[in-house]
mmCIF file of C-alpha atoms and ligand atoms in Angstrom:
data_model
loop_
_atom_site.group_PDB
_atom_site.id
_atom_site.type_symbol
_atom_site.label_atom_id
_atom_site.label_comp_id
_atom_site.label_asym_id
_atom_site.label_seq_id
_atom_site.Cartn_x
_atom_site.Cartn_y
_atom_site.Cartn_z
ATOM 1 C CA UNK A 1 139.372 116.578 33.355
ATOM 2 C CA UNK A 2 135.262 116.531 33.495
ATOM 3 C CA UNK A 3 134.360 113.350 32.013
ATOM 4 C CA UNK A 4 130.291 112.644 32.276
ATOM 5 C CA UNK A 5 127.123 113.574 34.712
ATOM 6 C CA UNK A 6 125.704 111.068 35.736
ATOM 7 C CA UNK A 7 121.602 111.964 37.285
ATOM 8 C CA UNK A 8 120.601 109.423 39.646
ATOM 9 C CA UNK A 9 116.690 108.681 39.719
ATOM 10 C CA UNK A 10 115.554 106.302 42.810
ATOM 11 C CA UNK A 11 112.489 104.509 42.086
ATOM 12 C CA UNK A 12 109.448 103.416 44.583
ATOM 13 C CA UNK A 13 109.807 99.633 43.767
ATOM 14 C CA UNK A 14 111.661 97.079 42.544
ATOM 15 C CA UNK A 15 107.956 96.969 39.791
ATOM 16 C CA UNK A 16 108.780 100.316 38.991
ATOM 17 C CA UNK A 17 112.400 99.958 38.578
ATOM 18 C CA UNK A 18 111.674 97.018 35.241
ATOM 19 C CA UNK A 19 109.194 99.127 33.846
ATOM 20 C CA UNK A 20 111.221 101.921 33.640
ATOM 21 C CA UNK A 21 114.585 99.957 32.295
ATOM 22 C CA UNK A 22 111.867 98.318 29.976
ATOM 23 C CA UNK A 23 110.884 101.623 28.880
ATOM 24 C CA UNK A 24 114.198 103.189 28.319
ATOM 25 C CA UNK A 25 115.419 99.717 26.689
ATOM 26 C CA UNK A 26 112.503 99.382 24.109
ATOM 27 C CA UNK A 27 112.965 103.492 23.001
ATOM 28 C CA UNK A 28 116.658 102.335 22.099
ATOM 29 C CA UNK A 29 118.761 103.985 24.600
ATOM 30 C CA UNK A 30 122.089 102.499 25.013
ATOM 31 C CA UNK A 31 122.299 100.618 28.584
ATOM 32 C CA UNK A 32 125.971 101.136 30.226
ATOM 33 C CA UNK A 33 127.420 99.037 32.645
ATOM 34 C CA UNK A 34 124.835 98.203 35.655
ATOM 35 C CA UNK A 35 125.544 97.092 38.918
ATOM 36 C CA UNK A 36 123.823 94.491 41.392
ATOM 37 C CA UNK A 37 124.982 94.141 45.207
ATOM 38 C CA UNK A 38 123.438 92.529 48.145
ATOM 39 C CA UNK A 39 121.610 94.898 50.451
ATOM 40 C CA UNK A 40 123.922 96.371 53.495
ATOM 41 C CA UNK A 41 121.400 98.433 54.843
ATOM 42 C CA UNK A 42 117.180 98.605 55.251
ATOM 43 C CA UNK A 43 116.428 100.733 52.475
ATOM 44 C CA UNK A 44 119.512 101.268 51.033
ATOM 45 C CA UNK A 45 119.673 100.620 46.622
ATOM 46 C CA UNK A 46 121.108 96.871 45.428
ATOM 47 C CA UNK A 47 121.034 97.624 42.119
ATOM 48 C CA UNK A 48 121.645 100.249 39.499
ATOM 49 C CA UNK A 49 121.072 100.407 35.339
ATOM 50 C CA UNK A 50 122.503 103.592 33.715
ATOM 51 C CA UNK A 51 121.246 104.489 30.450
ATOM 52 C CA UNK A 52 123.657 106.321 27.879
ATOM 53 C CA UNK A 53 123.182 109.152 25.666
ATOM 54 C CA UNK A 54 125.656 110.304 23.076
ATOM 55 C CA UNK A 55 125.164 114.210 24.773
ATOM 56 C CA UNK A 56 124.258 115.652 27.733
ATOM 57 C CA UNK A 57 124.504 118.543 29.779
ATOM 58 C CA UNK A 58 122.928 119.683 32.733
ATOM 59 C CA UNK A 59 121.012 123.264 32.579
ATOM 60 C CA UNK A 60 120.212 125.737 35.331
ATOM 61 C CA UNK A 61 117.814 128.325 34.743
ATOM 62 C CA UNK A 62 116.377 131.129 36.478
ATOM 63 C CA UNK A 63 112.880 130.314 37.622
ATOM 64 C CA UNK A 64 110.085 127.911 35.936
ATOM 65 C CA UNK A 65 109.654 127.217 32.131
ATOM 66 C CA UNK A 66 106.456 128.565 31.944
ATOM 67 C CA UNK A 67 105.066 125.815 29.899
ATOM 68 C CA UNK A 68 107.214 122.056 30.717
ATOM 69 C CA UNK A 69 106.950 120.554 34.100
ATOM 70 C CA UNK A 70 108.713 117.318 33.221
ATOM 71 C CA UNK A 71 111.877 115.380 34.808
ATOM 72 C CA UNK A 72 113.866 114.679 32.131
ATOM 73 C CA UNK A 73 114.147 116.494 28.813
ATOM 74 C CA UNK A 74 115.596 114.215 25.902
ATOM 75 C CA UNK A 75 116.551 115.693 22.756
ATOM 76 C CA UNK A 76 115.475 112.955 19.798
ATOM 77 C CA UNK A 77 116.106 112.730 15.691
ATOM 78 C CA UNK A 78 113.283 111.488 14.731
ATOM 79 C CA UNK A 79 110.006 112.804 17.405
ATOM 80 C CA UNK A 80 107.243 111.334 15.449
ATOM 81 C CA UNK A 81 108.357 107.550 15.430
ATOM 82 C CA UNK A 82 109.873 107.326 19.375
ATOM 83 C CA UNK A 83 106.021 108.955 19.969
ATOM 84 C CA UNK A 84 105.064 105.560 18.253
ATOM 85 C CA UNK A 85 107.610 103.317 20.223
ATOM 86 C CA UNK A 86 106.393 105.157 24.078
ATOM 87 C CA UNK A 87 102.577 104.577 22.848
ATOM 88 C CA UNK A 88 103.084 100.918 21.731
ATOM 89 C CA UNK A 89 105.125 100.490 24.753
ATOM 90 C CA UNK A 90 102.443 102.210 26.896
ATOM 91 C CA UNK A 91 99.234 100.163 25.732
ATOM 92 C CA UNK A 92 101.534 97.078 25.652
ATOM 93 C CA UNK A 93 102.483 97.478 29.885
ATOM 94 C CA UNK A 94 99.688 99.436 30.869
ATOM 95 C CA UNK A 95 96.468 98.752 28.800
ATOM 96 C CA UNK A 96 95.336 101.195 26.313
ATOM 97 C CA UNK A 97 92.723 103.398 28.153
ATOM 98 C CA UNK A 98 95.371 103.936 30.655
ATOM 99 C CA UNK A 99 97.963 104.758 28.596
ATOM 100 C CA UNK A 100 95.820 107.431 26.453
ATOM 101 C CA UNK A 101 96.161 109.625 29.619
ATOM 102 C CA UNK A 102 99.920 109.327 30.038
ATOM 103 C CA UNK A 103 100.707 110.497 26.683
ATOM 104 C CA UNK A 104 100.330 113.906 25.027
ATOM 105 C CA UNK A 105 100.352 114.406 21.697
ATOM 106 C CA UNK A 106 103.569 115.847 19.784
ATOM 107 C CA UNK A 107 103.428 120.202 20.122
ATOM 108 C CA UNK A 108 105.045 122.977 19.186
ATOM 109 C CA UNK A 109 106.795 124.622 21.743
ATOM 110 C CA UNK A 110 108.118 128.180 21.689
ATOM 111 C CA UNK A 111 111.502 127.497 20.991
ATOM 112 C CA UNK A 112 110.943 126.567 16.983
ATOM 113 C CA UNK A 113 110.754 122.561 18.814
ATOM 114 C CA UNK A 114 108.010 119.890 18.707
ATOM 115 C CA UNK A 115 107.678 118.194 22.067
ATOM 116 C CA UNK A 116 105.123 115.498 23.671
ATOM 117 C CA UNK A 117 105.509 114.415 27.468
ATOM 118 C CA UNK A 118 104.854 110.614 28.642
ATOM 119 C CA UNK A 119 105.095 109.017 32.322
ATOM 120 C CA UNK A 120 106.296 105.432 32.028
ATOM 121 C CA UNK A 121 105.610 105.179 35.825
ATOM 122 C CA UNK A 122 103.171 107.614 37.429
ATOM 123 C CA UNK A 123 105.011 110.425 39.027
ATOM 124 C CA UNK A 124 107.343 110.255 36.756
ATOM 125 C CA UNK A 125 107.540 112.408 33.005
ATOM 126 C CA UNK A 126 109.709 112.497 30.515
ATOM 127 C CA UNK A 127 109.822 115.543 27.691
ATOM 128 C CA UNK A 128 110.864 114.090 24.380
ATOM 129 C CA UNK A 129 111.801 116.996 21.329
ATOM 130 C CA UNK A 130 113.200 117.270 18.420
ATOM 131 C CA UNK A 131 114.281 120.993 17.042
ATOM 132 C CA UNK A 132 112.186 121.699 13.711
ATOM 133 C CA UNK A 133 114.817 121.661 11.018
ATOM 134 C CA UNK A 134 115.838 124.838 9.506
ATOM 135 C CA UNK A 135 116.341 125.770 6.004
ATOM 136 C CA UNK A 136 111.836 126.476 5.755
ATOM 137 C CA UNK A 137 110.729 123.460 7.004
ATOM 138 C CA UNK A 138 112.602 121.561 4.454
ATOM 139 C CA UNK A 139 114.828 118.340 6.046
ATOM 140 C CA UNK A 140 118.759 118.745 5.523
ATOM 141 C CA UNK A 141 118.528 114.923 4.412
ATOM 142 C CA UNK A 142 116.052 112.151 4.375
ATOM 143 C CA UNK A 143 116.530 109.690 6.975
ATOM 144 C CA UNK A 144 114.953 106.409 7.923
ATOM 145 C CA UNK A 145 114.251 105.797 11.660
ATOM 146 C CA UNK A 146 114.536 102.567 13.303
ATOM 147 C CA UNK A 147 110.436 101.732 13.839
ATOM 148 C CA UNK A 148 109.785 98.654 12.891
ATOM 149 C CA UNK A 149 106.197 99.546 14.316
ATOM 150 C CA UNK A 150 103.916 98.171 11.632
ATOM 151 C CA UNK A 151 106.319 96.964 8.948
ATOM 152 C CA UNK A 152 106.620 93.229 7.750
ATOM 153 C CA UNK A 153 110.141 91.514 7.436
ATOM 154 C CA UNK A 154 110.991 88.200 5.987
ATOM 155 C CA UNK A 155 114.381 86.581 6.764
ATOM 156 C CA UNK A 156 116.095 84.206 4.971
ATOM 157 C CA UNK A 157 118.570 82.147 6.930
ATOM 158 C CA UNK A 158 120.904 79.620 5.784
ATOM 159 C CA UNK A 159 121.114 76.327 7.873
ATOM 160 C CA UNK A 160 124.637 75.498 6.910
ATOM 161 C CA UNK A 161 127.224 76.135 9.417
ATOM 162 C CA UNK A 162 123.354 76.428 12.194
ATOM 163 C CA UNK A 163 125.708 77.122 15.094
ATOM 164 C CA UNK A 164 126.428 80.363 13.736
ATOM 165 C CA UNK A 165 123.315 81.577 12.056
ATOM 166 C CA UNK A 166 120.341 80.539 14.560
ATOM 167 C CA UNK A 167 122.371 83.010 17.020
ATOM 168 C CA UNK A 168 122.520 85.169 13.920
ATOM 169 C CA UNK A 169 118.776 84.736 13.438
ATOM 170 C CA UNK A 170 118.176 85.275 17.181
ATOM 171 C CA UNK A 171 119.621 88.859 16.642
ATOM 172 C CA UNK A 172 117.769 89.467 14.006
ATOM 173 C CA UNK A 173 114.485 88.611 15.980
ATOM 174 C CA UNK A 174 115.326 90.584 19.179
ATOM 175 C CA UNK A 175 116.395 93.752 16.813
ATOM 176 C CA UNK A 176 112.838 93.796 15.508
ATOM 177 C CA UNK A 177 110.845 92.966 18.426
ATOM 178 C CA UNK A 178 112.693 95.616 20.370
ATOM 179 C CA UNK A 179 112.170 98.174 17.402
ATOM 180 C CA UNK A 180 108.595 97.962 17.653
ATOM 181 C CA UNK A 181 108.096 95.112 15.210
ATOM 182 C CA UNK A 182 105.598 92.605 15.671
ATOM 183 C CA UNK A 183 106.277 88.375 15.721
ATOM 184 C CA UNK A 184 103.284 87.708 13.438
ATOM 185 C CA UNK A 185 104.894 90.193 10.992
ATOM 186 C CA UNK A 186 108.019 88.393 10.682
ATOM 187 C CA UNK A 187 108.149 85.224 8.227
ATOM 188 C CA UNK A 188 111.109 83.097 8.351
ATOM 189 C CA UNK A 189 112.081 80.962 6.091
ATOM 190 C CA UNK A 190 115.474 78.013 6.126
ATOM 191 C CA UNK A 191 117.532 77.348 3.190
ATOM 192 C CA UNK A 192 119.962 75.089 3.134
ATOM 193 C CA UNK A 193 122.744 77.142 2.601
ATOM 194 C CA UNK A 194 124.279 80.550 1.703
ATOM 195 C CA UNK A 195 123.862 79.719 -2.088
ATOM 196 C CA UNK A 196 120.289 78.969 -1.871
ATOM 197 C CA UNK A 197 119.557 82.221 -0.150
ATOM 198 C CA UNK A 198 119.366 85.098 -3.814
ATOM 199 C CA UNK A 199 116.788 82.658 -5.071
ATOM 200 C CA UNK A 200 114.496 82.667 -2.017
ATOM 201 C CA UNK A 201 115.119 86.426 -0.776
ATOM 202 C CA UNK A 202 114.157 87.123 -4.742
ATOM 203 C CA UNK A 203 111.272 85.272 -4.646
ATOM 204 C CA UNK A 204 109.687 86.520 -1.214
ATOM 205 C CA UNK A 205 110.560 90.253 -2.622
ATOM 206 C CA UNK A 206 108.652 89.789 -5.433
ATOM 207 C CA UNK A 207 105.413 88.568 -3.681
ATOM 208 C CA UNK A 208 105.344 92.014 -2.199
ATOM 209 C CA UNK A 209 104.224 91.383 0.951
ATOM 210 C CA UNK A 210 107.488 92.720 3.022
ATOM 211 C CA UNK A 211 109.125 95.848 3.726
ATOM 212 C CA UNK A 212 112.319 94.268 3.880
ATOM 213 C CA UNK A 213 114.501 90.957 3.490
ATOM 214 C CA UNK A 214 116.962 90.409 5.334
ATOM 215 C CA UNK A 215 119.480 87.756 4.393
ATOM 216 C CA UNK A 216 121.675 85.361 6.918
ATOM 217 C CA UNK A 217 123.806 83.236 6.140
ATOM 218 C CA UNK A 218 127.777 82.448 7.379
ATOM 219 C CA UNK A 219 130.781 80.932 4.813
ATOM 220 C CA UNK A 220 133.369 79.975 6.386
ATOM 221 C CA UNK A 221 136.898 80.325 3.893
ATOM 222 C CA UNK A 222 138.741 77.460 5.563
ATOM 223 C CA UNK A 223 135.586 74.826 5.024
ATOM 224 C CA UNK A 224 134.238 75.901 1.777
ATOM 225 C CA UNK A 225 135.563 74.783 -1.472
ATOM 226 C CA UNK A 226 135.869 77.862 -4.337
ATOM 227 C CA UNK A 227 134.862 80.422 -1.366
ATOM 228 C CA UNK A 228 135.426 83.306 -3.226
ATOM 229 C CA UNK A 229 133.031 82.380 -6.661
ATOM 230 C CA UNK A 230 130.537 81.291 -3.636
ATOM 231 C CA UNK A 231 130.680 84.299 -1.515
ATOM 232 C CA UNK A 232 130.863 86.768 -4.847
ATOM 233 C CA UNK A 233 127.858 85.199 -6.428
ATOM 234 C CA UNK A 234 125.611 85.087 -3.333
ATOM 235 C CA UNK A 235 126.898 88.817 -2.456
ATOM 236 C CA UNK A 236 125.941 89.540 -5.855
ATOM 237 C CA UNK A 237 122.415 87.666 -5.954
ATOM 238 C CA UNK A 238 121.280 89.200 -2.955
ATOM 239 C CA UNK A 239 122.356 92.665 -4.133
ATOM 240 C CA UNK A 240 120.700 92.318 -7.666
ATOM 241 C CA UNK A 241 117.590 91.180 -5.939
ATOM 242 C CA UNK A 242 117.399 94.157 -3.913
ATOM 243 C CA UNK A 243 117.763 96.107 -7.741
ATOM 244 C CA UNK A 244 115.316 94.177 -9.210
ATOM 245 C CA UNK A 245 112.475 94.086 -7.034
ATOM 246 C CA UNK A 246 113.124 97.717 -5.291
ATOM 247 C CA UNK A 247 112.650 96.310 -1.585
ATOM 248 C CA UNK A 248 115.391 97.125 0.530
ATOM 249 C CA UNK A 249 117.323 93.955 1.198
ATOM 250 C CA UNK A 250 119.817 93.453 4.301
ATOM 251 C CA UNK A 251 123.155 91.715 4.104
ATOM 252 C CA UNK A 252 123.944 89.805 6.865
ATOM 253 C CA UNK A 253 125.850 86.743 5.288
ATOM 254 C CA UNK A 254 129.561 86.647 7.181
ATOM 255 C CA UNK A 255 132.558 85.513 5.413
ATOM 256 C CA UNK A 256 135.283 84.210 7.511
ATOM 257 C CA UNK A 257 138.378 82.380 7.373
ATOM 258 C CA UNK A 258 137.584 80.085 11.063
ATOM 259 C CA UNK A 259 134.850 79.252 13.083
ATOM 260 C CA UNK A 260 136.547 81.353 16.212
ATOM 261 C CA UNK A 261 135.650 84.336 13.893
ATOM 262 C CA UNK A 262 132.045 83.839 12.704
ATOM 263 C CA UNK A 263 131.746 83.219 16.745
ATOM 264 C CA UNK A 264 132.812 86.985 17.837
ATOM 265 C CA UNK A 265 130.787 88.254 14.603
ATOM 266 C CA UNK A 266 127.306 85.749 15.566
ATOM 267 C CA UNK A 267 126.950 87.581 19.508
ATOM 268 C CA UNK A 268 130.655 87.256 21.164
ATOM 269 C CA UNK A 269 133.190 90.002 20.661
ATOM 270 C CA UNK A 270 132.374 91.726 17.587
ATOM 271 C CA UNK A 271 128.524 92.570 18.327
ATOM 272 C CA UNK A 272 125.990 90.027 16.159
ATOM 273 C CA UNK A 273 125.884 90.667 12.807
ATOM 274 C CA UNK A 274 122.241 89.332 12.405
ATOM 275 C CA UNK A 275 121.212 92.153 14.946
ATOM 276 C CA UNK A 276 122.991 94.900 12.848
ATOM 277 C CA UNK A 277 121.488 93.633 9.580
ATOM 278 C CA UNK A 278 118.053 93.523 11.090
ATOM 279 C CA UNK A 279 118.381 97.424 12.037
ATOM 280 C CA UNK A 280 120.158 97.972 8.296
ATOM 281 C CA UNK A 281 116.350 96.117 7.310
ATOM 282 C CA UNK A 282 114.059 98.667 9.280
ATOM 283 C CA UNK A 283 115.925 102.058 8.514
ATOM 284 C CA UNK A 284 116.058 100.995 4.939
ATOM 285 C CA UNK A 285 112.438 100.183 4.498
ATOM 286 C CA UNK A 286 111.885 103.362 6.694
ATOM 287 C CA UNK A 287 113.666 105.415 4.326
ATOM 288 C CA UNK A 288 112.165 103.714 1.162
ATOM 289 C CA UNK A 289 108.260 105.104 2.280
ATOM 290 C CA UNK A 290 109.745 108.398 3.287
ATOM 291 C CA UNK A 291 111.322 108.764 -0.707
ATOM 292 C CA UNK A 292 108.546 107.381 -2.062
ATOM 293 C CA UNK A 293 106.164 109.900 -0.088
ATOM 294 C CA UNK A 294 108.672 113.083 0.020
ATOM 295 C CA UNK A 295 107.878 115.438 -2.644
ATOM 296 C CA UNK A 296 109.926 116.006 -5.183
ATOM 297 C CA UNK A 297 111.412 119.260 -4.400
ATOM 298 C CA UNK A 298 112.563 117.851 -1.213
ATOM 299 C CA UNK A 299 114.398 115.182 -3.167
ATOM 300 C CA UNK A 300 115.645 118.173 -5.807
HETATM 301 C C1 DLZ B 401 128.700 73.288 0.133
HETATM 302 C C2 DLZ B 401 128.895 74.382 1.139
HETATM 303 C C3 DLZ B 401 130.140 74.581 1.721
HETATM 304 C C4 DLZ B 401 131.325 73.768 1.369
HETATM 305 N N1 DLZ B 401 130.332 75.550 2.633
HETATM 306 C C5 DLZ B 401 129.292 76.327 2.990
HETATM 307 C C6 DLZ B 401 129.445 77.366 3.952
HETATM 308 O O1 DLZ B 401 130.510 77.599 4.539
HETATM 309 N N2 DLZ B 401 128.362 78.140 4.240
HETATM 310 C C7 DLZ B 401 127.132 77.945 3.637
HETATM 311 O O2 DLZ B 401 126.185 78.705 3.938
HETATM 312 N N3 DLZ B 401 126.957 76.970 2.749
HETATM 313 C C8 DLZ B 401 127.981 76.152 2.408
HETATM 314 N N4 DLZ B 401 127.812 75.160 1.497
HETATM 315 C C9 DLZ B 401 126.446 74.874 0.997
HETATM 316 C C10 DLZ B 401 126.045 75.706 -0.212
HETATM 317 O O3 DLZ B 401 125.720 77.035 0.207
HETATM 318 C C11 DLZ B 401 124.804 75.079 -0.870
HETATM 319 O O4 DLZ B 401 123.771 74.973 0.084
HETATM 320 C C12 DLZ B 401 125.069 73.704 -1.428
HETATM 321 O O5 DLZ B 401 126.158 73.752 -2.314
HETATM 322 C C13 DLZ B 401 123.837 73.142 -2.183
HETATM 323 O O6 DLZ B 401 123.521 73.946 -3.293
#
């Protein structure tokens, strides 16, 4: 019968309400369904923006925690790169001198945790942690996080069928800037269509200057003549140029039979596929420097 908790947090301004909704946005949390109404009363709130977690709960306890006076607690998967994404988003909105003082740095706690507490807004603190993982320190698996804080990206993009992949590109772009990434790290380069793009996401791989490649492009069955030979070899080029070179390469090339399609797949009703391969980019290229520096028992 219980479905959700919901924890309502009034703000002092409508300043303080976009910096926090910035805040929560750029660390990745998943916004739910907001609301906007005129005012009825002095006072009274016009608008609301509910942030979503896949758990919750809410905790009683029986006096202080002797050590965490925070608001929120938010249990995290990977503590050491959303420290990274509150600091960048810290000395980005509130200068870096000020932002030194509303961040801790990451500590153990004495629940076999790391922790680290940051205010957004003044009066206002958040507890991030992440459990330490069992089995002696050792990870269960290797995972890549979605950072994109001080990685370089090149994406290909294919300027047949535009309508599609500029919105495809434009997903792409916001994935990375919202991860963290920086615009002058991110080179992009036209082709002028999905066959042309192996050759150029080969070549950029090989210069070595990017973490990743990611690959756009959109074939559409009904317009293009021996589809399936097109669609296999660039699927293929792509992939063996990933091989080859050992930089993680994303996919993000659709194949569909009708325009209508590559519509709900480029930002309408099936999410944007540009977006998704731009995350697919920055975990792989994530994991790829956590292999590479992992020692080799781990990886035993
Ligand atoms: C020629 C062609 C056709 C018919 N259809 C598409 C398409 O749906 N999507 C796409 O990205 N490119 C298409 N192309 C162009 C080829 O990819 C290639 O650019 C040209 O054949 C020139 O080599």
């Amino acid at each position: 019968m219980i479905k959700g908790l919901t924890l309502i947090r009034p703000v002092h301004s409508p300043a303080q309400f976009d910096e926090l909704v910035s805040f929560f946005s750029a660390l990745g949390f998943e916004p739910g369904r907001g609301w906007d109404e005129p005012p009825r009363k002095q006072g009274a709130a016009t608008k609301g923006r509910p942030f979503l977690a896949p758990l919750g709960n809410l905790q009683f306890i029986d006096g202080a925690l002797p050590t965490l006076k925070t608001d929120l607690l938010v249990e995290v998967t990977s503590l050491d790169a959303v420290h990274q994404v509150a600091s960048h988003w810290l000395e980005t909105n509130t200068g870096a001198d000020a932002a030194k003082t509303r961040i801790t740095s990451i500590e153990e706690t004495h629940w076999q945790s790391r922790l680290f507490t940051v205010q957004p807004v003044p009066d206002f603190s958040i507890a991030f942690w992440e459990r330490q993982e069992p089995l002696r320190g050792k990870p269960i698996a290797i995972e890549g996080d979605l950072s994109a804080h001080e990685m370089k990206f090149a994406i290909v993009v294919a300027r047949w069928n535009a309508v599609i992949t500029d919105r495809l590109l434009q997903g792409a772009l916001d994935c990375l800037l919202r991860s963290g990434g920086r615009r002058e790290a991110i080179e992009v380069v036209r082709v002028p269509g999905s066959w042309e793009i192996p050759a150029a996401a080969r070549q950029l791989a090989q210069t070595r200057r990017f973490d990743a490649i990611i690959t756009l492009g959109c074939l559409i069955r009904g317009e293009t003549a021996h589809y399936e030979a097109i669609y296999n070899e660039v699927a293929r080029g792509i992939g063996q140029s990933q091989q080859d070179t050992g930089v993680p390469h994303a996919f993000g090339v659709l194949t569909c039979e009708n325009l209508e399609q590559a519509l709900d797949r480029a930002g309408l009703k099936s999410g944007n596929k540009g977006f998704e391969a731009a995350a697919a980019a920055i975990e792989m290229a994530s994991l790829h420097m956590k292999i590479a520096a992992a020692p080799a028992e781990t990886r035993a």
